XYZ file of N, CA, C and O in Angstrom:
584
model
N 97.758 55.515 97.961
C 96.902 55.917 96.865
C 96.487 57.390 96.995
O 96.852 58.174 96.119
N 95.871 57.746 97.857
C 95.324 59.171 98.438
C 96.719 59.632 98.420
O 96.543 60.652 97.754
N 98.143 59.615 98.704
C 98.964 60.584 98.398
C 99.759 60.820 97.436
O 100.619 61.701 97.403
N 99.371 59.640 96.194
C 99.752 59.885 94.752
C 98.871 61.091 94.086
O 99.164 62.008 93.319
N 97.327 60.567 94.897
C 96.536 61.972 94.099
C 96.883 63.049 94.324
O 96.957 63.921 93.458
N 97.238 63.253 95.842
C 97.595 65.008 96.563
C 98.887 64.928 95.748
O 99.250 66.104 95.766
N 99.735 64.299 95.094
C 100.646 64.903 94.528
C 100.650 65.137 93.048
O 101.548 65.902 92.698
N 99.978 64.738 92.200
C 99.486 64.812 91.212
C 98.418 66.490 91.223
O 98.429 67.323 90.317
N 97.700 66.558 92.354
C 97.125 67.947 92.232
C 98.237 69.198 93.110
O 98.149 70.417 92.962
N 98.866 68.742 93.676
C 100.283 69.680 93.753
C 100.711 69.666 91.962
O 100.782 70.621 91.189
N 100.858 68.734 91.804
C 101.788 69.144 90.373
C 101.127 70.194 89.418
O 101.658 71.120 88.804
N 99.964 69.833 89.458
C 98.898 69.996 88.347
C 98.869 71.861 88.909
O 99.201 72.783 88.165
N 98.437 72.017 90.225
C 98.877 73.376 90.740
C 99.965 74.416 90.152
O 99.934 75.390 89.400
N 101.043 73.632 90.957
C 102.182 74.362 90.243
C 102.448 74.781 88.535
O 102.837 75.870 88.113
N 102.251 74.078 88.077
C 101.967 73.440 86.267
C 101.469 74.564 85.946
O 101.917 75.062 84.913
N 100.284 75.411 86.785
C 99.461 75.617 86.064
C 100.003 77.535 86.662
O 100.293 78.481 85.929
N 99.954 77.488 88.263
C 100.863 79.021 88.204
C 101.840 79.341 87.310
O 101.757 80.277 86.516
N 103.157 78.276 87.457
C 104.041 78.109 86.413
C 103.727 79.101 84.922
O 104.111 80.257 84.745
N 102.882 78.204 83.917
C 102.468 79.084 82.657
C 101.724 80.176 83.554
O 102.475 81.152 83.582
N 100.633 80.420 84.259
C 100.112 81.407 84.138
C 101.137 82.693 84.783
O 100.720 83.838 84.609
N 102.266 82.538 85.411
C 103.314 83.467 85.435
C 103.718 83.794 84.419
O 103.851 84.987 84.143
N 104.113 82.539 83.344
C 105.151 83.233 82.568
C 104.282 84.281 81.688
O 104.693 85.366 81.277
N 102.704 83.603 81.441
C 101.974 84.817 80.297
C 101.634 85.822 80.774
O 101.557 86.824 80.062
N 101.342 85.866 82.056
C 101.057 87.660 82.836
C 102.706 88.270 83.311
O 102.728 89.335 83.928
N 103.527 87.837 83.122
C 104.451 88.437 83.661
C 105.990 88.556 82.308
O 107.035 89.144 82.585
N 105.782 87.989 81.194
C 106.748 88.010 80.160
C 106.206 89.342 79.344
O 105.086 89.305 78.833
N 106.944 90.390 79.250
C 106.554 91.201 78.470
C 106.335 91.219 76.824
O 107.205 90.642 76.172
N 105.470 91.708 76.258
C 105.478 91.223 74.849
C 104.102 92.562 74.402
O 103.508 93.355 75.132
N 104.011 92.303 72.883
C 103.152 93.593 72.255
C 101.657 93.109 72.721
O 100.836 94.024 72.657
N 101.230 92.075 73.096
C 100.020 92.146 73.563
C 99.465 92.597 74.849
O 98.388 93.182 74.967
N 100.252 92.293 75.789
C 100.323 93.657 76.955
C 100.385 94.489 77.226
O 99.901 95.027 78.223
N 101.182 95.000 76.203
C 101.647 96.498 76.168
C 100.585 97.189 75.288
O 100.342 98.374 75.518
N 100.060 96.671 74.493
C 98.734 97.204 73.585
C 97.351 97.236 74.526
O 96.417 98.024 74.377
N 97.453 96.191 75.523
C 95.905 96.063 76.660
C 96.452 97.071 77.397
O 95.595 97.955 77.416
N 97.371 97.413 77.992
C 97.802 99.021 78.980
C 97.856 99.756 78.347
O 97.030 100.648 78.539
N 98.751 99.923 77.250
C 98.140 101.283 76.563
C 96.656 101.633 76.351
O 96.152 102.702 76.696
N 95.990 100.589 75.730
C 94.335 100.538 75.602
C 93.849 101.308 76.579
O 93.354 102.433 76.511
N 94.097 100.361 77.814
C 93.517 100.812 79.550
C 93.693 102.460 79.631
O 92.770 103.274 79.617
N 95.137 102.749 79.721
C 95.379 104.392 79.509
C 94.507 104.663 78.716
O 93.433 104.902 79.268
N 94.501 104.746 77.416
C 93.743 105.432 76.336
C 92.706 105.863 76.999
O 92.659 107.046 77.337
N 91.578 104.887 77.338
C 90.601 104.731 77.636
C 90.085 105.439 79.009
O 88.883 105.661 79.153
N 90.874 105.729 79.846
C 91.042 106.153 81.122
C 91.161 107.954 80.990
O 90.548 108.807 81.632
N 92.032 108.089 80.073
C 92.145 109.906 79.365
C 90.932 110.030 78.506
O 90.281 111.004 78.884
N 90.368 109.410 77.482
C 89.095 109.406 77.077
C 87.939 109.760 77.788
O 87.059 110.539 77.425
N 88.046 108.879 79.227
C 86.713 108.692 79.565
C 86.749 109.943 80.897
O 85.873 110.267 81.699
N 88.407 110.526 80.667
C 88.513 111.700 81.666
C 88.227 111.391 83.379
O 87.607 111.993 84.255
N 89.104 110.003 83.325
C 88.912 109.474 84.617
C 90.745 109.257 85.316
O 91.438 108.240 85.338
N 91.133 111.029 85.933
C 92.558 111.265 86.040
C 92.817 110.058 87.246
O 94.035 110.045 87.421
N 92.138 108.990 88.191
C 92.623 108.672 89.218
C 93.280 107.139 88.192
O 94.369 106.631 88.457
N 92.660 106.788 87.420
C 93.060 105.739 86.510
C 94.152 105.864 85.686
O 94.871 105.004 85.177
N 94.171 107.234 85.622
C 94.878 107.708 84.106
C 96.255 107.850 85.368
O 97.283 107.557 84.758
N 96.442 108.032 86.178
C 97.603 108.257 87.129
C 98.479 106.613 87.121
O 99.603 106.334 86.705
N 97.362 105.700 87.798
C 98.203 103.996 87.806
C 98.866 103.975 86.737
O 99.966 103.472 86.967
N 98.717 104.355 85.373
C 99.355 103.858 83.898
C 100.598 104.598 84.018
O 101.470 104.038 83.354
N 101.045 105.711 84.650
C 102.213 106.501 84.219
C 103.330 105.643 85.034
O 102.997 105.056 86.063
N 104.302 105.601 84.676
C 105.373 105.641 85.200
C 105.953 106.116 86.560
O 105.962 107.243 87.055
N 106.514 104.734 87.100
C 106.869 105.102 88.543
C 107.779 106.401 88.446
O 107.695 107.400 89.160
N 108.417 106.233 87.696
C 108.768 107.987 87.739
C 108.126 108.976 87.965
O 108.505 109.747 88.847
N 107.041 109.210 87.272
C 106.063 110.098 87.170
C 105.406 110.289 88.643
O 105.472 111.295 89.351
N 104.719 108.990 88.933
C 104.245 108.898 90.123
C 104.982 109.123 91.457
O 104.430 109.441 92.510
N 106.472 108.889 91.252
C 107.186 109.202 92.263
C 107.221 110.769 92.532
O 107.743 111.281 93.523
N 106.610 111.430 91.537
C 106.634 113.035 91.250
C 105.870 113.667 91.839
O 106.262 114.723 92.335
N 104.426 113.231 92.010
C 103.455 113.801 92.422
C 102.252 112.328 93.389
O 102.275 111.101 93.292
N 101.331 113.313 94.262
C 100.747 112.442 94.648
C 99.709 112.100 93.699
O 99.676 112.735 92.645
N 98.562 110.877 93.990
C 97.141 110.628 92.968
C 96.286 111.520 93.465
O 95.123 111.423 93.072
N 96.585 112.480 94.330
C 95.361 113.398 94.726
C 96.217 114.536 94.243
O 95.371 115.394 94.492
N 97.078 115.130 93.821
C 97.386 116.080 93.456
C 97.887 116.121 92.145
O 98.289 117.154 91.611
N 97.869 115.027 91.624
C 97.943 114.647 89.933
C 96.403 115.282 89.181
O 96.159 116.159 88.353
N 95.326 114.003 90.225
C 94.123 114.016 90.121
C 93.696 115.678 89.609
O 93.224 115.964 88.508
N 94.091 116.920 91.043
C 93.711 117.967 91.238
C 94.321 118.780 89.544
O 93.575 119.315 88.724
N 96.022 118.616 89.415
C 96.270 119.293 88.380
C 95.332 118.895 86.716
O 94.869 119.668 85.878
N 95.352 117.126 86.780
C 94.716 117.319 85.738
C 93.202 117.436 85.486
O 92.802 116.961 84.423
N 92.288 118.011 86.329
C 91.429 118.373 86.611
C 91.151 120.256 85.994
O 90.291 120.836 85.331
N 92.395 120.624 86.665
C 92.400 121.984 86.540
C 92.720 122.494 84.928
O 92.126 123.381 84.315
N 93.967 121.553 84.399
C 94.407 121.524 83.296
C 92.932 121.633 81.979
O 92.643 122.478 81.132
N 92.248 120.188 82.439
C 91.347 120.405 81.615
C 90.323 121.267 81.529
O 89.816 121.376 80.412
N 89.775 122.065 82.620
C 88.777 122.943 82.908
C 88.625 124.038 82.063
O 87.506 124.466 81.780
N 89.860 124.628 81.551
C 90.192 125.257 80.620
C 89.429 125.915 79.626
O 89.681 125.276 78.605
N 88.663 126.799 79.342
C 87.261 126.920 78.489
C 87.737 126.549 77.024
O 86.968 125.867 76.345
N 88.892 126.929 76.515
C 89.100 127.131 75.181
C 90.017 125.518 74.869
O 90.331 125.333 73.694
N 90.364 124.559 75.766
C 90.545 123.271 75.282
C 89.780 123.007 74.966
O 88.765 123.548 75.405
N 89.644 121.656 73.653
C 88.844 120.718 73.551
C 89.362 119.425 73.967
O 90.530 119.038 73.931
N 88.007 118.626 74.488
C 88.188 117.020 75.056
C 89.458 116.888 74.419
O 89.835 117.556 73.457
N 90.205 115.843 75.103
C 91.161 114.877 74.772
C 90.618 113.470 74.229
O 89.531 112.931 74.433
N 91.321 113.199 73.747
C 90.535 111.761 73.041
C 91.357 111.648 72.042
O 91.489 112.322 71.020
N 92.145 110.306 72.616
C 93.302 108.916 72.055
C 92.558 108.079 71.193
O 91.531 107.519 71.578
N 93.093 107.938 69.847
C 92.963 106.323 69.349
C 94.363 106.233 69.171
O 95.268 107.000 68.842
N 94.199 104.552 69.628
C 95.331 104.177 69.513
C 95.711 103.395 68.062
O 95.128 102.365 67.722
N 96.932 104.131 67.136
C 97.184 104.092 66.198
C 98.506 102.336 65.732
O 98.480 101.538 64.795
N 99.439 102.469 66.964
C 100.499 101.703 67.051
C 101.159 101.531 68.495
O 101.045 102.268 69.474
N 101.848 100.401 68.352
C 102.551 100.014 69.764
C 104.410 99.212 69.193
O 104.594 98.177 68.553
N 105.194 99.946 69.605
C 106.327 99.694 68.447
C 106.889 99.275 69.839
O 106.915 100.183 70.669
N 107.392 97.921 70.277
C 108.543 97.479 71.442
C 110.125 97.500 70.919
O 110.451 97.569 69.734
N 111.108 97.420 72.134
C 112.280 97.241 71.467
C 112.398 95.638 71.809
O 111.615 94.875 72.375
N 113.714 95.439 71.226
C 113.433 94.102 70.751
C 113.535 92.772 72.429
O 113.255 91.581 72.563
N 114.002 93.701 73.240
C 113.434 92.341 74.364
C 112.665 92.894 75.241
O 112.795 92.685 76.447
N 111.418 93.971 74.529
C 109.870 93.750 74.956
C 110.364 94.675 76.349
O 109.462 94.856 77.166
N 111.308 95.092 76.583
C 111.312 95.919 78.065
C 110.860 97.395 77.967
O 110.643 97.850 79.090
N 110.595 98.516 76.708
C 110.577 99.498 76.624
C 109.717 99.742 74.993
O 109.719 98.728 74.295
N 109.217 100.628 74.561
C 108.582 100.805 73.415
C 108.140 102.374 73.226
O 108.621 103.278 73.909
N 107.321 102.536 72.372
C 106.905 103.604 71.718
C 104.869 103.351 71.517
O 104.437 102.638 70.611
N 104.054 103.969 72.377
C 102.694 103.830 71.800
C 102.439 105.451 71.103
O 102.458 106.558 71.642
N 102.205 105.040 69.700
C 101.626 106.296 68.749
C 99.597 106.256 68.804
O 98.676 105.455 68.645
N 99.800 107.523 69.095
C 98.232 107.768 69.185
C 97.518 108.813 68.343
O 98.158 109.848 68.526
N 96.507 109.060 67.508
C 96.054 110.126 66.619
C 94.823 110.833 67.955
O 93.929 110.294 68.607
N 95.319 112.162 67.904
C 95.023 113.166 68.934
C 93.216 113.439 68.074
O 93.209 113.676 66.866
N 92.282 113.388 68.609
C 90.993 113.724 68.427
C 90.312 115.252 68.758
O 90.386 115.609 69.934
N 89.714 116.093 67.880
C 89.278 117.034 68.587
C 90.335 117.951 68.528
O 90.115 119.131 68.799
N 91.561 117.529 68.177
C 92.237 118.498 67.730
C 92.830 118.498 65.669
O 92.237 117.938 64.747
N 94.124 119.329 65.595
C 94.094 119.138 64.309
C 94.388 117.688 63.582
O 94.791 116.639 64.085
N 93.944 118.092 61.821
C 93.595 117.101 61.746
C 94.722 116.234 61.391
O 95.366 116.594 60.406
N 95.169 114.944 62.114
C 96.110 114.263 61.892
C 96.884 114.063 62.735
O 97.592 113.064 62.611
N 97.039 114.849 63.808
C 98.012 115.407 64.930
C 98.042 114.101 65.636
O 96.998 113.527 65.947
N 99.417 113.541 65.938
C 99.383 112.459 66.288
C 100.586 112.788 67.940
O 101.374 113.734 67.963
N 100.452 111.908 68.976
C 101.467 111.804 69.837
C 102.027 111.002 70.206
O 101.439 109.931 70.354
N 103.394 111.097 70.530
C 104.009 109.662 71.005
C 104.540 109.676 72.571
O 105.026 110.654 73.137
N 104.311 108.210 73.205
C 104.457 108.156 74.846
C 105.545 107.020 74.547
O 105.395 106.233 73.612
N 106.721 106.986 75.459
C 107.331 106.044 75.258
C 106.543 105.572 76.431
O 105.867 106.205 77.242
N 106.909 103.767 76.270
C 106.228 102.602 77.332
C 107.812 102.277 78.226
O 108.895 102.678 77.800
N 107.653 101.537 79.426
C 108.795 101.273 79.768
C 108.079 100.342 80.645
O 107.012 100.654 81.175
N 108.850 98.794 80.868
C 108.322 97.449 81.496
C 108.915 97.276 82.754
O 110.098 97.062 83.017
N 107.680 97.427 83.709
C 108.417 97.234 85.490
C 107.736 96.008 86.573
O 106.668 96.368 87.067
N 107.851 95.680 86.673
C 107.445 94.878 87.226
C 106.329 93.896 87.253
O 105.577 93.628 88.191
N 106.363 93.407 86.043
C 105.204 92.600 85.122
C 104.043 93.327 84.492
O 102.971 92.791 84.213
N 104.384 94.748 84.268
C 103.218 95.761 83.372
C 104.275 96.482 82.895
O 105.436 96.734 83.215
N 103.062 96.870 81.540
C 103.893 98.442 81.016
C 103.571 99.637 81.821
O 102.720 99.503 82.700
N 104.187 100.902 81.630
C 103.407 101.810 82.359
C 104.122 103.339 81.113
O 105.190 103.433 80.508
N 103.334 103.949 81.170
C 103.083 105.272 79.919
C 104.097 106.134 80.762
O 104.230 106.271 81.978
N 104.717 106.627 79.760
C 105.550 108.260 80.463
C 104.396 109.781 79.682
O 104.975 110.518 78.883
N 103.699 109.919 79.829
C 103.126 110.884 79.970
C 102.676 112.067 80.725
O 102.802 111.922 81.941
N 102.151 113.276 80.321
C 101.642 114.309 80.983
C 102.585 114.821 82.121
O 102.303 115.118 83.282
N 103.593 114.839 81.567
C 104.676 115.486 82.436
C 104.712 116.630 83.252
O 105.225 116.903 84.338
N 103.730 117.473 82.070
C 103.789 118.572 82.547
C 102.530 118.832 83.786
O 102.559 119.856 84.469
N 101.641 117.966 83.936
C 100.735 117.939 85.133
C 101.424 117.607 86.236
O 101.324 118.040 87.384
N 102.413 116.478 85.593
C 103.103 116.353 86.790
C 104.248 117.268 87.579
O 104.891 116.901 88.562
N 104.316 118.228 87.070
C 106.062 118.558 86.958
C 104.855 120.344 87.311
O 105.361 121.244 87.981
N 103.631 120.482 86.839
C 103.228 121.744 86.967
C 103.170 122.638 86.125
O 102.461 123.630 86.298
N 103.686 122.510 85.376
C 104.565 122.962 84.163
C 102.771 123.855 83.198
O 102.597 124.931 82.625
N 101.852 122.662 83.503
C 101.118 123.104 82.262
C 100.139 124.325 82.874
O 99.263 124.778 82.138
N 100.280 124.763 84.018
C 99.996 126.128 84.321
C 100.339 127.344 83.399
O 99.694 128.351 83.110
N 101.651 126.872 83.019
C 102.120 128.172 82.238
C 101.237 128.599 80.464
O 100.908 129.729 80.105
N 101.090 127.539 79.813
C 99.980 127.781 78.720
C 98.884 128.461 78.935
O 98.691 129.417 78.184
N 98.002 128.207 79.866
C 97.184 129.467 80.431
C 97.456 130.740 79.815
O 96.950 131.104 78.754
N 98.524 131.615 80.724
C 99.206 132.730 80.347
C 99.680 133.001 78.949
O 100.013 134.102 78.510
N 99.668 131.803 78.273
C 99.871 132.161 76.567
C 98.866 132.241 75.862
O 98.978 132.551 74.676
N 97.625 131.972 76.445
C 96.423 131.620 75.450
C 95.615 132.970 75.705
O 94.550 133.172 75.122
């Protein structure tokens, strides 16, 4: 009797990782809209150690989180930028949910100015290809144009 129950709560266990794998780990537009969100929200709130996890292992393979951190720190310090600040407009996937497009309307700047990040799906999250140029260094050089 006692080992019909222990197997019945084995089942009931498994049963239950089972679905909760497949919904945290199947890619689809409602995930990819809560990470993009997370990003958004993370460049909004001008919090670069957060805004680093969302990019792309690419990206991250590029630079460290303390020297991401440092560039986009410096990037923004900038007297004549204004804040950054994402709403998120759209989240367009391709069709087996592994890669997409999030469109965002740029705030604080002109009016309408919109940007696009492609998404790309790794290992049960999306993650943003953005800010390349923090990563890559690159956005030092605008300075010298402004």
């Amino acid at each position: 009797m006692r080992c019909r129950a222990f197997q019945r709560i084995i089942i009931f266990t498994l049963l239950i990782l089972l679905t909760g794998g497949i919904y945290t780990f199947s890619p689809g537009e409602r995930q990819a809209v809560k990470r993009t969100q997370g990003f958004i929200d993370a460049v909004n709130e001008n919090r670069p150690g957060d805004v680093y996890k969302y990019l792309t292992p690419e990206l991250r393979n590029g630079i460290s989180k303390e020297a991401f951190i440092e560039n986009f720190k410096k990037e923004r310090s900038y007297p004549y930028l204004t804040p950054l600040y994402f709403y998120l407009d759209e989240v367009k996937l391709s069709p087996d949910g592994k890669g997409g497009e999030a469109i965002v309307t740029v705030a604080a700047r002109l009016p309408g100015e919109k940007m696009h990040f492609n998404l790309t799906y790794h290992g049960g999250k999306y993650y943003v290809e953005a800010f390349k140029d923090i990563v890559d260094g690159t956005y030092i050089e605008k300075f010298s144009r402004l």
